[in-house]
Short mmCIF file of C-alpha atoms in Angstrom, two decimals:
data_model
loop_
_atom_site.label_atom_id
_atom_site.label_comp_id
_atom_site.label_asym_id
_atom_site.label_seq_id
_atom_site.Cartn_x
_atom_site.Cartn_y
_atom_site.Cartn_z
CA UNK A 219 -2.99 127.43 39.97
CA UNK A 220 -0.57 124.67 39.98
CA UNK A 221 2.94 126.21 41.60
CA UNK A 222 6.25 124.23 42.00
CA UNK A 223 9.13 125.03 44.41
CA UNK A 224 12.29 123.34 44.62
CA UNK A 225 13.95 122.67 48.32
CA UNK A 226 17.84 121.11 48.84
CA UNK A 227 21.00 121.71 50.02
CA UNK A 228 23.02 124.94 47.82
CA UNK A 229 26.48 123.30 47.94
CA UNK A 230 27.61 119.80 47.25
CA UNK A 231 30.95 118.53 47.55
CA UNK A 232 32.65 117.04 44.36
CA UNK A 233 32.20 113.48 44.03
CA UNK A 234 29.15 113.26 46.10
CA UNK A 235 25.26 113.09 45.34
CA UNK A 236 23.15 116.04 44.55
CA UNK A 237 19.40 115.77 46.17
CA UNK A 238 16.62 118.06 45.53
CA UNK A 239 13.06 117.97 45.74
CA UNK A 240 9.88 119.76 44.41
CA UNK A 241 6.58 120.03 45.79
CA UNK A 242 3.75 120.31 43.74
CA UNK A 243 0.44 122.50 44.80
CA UNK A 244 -2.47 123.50 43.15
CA UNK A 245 -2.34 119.92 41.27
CA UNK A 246 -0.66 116.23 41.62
CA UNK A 247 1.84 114.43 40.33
CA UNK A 248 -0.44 111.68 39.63
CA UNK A 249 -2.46 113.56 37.11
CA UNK A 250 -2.16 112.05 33.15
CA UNK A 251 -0.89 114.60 30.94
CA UNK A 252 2.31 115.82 32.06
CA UNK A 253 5.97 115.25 32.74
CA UNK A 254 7.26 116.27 35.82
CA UNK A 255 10.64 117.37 34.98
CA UNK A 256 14.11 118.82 36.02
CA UNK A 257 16.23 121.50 34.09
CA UNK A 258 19.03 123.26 34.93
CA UNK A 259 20.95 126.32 33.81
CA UNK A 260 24.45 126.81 33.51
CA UNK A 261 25.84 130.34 33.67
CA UNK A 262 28.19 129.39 30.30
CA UNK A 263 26.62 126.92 28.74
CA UNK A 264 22.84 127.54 28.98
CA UNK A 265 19.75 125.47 29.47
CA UNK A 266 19.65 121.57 29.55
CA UNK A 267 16.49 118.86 29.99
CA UNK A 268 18.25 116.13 32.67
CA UNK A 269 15.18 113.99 32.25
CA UNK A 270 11.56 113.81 33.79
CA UNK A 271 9.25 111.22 34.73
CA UNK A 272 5.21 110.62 34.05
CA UNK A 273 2.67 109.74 36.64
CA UNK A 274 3.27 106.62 36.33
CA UNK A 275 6.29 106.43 37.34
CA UNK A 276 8.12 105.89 33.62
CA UNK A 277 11.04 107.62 33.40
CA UNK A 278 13.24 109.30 30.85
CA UNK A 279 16.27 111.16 31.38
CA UNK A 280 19.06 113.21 29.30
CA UNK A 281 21.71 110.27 27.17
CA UNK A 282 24.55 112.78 28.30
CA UNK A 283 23.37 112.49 32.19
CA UNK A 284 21.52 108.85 32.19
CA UNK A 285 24.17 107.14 34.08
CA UNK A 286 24.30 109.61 37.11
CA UNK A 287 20.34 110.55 37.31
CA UNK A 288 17.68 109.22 39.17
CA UNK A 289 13.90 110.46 39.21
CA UNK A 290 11.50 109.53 41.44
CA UNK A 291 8.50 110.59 42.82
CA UNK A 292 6.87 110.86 46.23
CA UNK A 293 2.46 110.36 45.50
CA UNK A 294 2.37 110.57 49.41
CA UNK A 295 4.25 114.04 49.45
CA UNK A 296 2.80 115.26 45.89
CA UNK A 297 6.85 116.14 45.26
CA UNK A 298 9.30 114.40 43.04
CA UNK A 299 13.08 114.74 43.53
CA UNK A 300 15.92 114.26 41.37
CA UNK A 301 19.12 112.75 42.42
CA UNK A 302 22.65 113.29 40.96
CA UNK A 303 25.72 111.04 41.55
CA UNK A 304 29.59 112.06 41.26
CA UNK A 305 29.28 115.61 40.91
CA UNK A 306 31.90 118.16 39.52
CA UNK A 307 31.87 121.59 39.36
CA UNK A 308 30.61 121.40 35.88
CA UNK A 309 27.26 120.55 37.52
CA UNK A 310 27.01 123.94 39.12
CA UNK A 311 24.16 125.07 38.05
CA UNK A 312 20.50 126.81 39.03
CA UNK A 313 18.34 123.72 38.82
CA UNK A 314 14.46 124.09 38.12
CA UNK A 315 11.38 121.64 38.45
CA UNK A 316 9.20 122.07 35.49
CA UNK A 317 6.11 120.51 34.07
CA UNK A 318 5.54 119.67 30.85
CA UNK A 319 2.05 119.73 29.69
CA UNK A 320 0.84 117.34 26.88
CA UNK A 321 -2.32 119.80 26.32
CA UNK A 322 0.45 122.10 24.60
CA UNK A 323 2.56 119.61 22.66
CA UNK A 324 4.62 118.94 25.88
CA UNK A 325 5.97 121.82 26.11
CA UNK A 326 7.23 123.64 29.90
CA UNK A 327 4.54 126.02 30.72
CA UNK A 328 4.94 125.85 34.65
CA UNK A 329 8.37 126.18 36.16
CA UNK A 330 10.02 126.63 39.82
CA UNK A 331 11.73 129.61 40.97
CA UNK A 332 15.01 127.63 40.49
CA UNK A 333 17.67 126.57 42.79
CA UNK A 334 21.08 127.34 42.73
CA UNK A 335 23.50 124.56 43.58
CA UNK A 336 27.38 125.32 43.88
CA UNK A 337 29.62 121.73 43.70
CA UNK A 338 32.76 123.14 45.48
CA UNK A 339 34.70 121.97 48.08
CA UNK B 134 21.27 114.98 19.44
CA UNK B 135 19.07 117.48 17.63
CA UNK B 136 20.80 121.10 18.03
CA UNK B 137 19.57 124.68 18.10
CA UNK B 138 21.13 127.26 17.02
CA UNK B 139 19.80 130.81 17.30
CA UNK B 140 20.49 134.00 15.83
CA UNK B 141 21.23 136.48 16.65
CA UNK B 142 22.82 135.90 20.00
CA UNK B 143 21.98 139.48 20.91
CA UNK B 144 20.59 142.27 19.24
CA UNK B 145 19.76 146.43 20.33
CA UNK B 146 16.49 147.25 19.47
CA UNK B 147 14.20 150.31 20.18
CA UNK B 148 10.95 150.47 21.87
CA UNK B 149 8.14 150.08 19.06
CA UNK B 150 11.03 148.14 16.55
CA UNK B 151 9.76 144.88 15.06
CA UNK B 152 12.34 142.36 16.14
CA UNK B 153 12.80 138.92 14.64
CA UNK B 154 14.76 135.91 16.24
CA UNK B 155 15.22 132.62 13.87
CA UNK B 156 16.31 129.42 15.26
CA UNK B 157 17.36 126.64 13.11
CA UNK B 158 17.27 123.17 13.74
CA UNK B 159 20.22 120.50 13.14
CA UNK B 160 17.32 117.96 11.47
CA UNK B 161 13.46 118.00 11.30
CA UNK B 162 11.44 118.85 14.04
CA UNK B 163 7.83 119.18 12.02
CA UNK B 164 6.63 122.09 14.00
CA UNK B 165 7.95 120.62 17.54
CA UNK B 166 9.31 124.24 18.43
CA UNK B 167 9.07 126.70 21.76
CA UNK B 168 9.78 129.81 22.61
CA UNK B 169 10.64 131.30 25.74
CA UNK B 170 11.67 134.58 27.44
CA UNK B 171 13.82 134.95 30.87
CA UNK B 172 14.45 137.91 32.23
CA UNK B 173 17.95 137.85 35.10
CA UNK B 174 16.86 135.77 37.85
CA UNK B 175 13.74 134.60 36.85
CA UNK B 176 12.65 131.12 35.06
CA UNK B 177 11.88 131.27 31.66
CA UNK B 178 8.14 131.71 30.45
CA UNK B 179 6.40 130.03 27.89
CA UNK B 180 5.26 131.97 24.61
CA UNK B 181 4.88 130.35 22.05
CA UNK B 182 4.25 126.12 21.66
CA UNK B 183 4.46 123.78 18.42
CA UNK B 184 5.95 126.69 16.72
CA UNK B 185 2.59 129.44 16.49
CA UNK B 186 0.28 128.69 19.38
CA UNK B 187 0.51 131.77 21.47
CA UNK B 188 0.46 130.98 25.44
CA UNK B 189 -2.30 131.71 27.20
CA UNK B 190 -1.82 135.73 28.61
CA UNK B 191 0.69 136.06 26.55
CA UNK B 192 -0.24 139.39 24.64
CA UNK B 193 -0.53 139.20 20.61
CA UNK B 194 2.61 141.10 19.41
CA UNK B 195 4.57 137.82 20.16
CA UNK B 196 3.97 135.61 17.09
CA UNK B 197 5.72 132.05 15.87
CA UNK B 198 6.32 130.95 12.37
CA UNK B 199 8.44 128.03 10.61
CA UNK B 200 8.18 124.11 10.53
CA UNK B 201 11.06 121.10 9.72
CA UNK B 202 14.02 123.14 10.38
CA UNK B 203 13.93 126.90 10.20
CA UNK B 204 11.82 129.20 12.84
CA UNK B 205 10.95 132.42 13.77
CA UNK B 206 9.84 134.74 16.89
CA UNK B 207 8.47 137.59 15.97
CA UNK B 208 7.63 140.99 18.25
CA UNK B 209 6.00 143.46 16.07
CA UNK B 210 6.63 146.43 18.31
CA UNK B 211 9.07 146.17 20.82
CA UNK B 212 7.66 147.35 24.48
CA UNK B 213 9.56 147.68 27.31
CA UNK B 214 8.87 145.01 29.56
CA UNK B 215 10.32 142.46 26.26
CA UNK B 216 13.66 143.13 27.02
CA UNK B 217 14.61 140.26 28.13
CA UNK B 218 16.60 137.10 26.68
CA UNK B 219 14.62 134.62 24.48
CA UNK B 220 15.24 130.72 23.94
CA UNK B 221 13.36 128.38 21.33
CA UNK B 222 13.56 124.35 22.40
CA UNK B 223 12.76 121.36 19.93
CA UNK B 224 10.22 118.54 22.02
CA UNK B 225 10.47 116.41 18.95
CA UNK B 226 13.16 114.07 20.28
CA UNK B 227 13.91 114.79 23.93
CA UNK B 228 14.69 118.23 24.71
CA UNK B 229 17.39 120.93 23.62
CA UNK B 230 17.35 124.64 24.15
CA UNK B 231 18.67 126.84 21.55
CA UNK B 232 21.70 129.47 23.12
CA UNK B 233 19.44 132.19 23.25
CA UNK B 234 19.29 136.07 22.27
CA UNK B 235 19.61 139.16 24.43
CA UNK B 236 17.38 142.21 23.42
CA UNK B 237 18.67 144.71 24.58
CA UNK B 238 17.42 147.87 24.60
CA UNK B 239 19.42 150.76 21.62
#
């Protein structure tokens, strides 16, 4: 049974980078036929796709949080990570590593217990 | 960007009620629809994909109906392990959540 789990630091200071990581077990990030993706959930405003990124390394991220976002993936570490520039405290969020599984239209059938990341300084 | 918007955004409901959530989307989405449940501090879980598959282990009283722009949930008798808050998401073009609905229980 494939099982994510998202690792980072739980504050970040405004104006700096947010890092995280998940590691994937039970399957790899190489495998064709899903999206390894991030999501986050804000207490107000609810749940929003940042982006995700294929095994082969093609991207695709959120046109409200291109600019700042970065995916990338780690084959040696079976973990992809998700980087964040200039943060403000309307990035605090819990932050989840999802996949999305073409098998059922693409939709998020395995996700992380979540993270919850606090910009403050 | 496509937007969800769901409705109600909460509702009080009995055990054994038949409860229906409808999400609408702001364009057409064929039948590119999820829905989800969360309960407090807990991801959400899949149940339901393009718009009536049921999830595997999810049990039968959930059902999905709708295509283009207008979809249901559908719980046909209300036990009480559904309380919980429920989200539908478009995968047609990228990715947006609808704002969700509380059950809560009456």
């Amino acid at each position: 049974q494939v099982q994510l789990q998202e690792s980072g630091p739980g504050l970040v200071k405004p104006s700096q980078t947010l890092s995280l990581s998940c590691s994937v077990s039970g399957g790899s990030v190489t495998s064709g036929g899903y999206y390894w993706t991030w999501i986050r959930q804000h207490p107000a405003t609810g749940l929003e796709w940042i982006g995700h990124i294929y095994y082969s390394g093609n991207t695709y991220y959120s046109p409200s949080l291109k600019s700042r976002v970065t995916i990338s993936q780690d084959t040696s570490k079976n973990q992809f990570s998700l980087e964040m520039t200039s943060v403000t405290a309307a990035d605090t969020a819990v932050y989840y590593c999802v996949r999305s599984n073409a098998d059922l239209s693409n939709a998020f059938d395995i996700w992380g217990h979540g993270t919850l990341v606090t910009v403050s300084s | 960007a496509i937007e969800m918007t769901q409705s109600p955004s909460s509702l009080s409901a009995s055990v054994g009620d038949r409860v229906t959530i409808t999400c609408r989307a702001s364009q057409g989405i064929r039948k590119d629809l999820c829905w989800y449940q969360q309960k407090p501090g807990r991801a959400p879980k899949l149940l339901i994909f393009a718009a009536s598959n049921l999830q595997s282990g999810v049990p039968s009283r959930f059902s999905g109906s709708g295509s283009g722009t207008d979809f249901t949930l559908t719980i046909s008798s209300l036990q009480p392990e559904d309380f919980a808050t429920y989200y539908c998401l478009q995968n047609y073009n990228y990715f947006t959540f609808g704002g969700g609905t509380k059950v809560e229980i009456k």
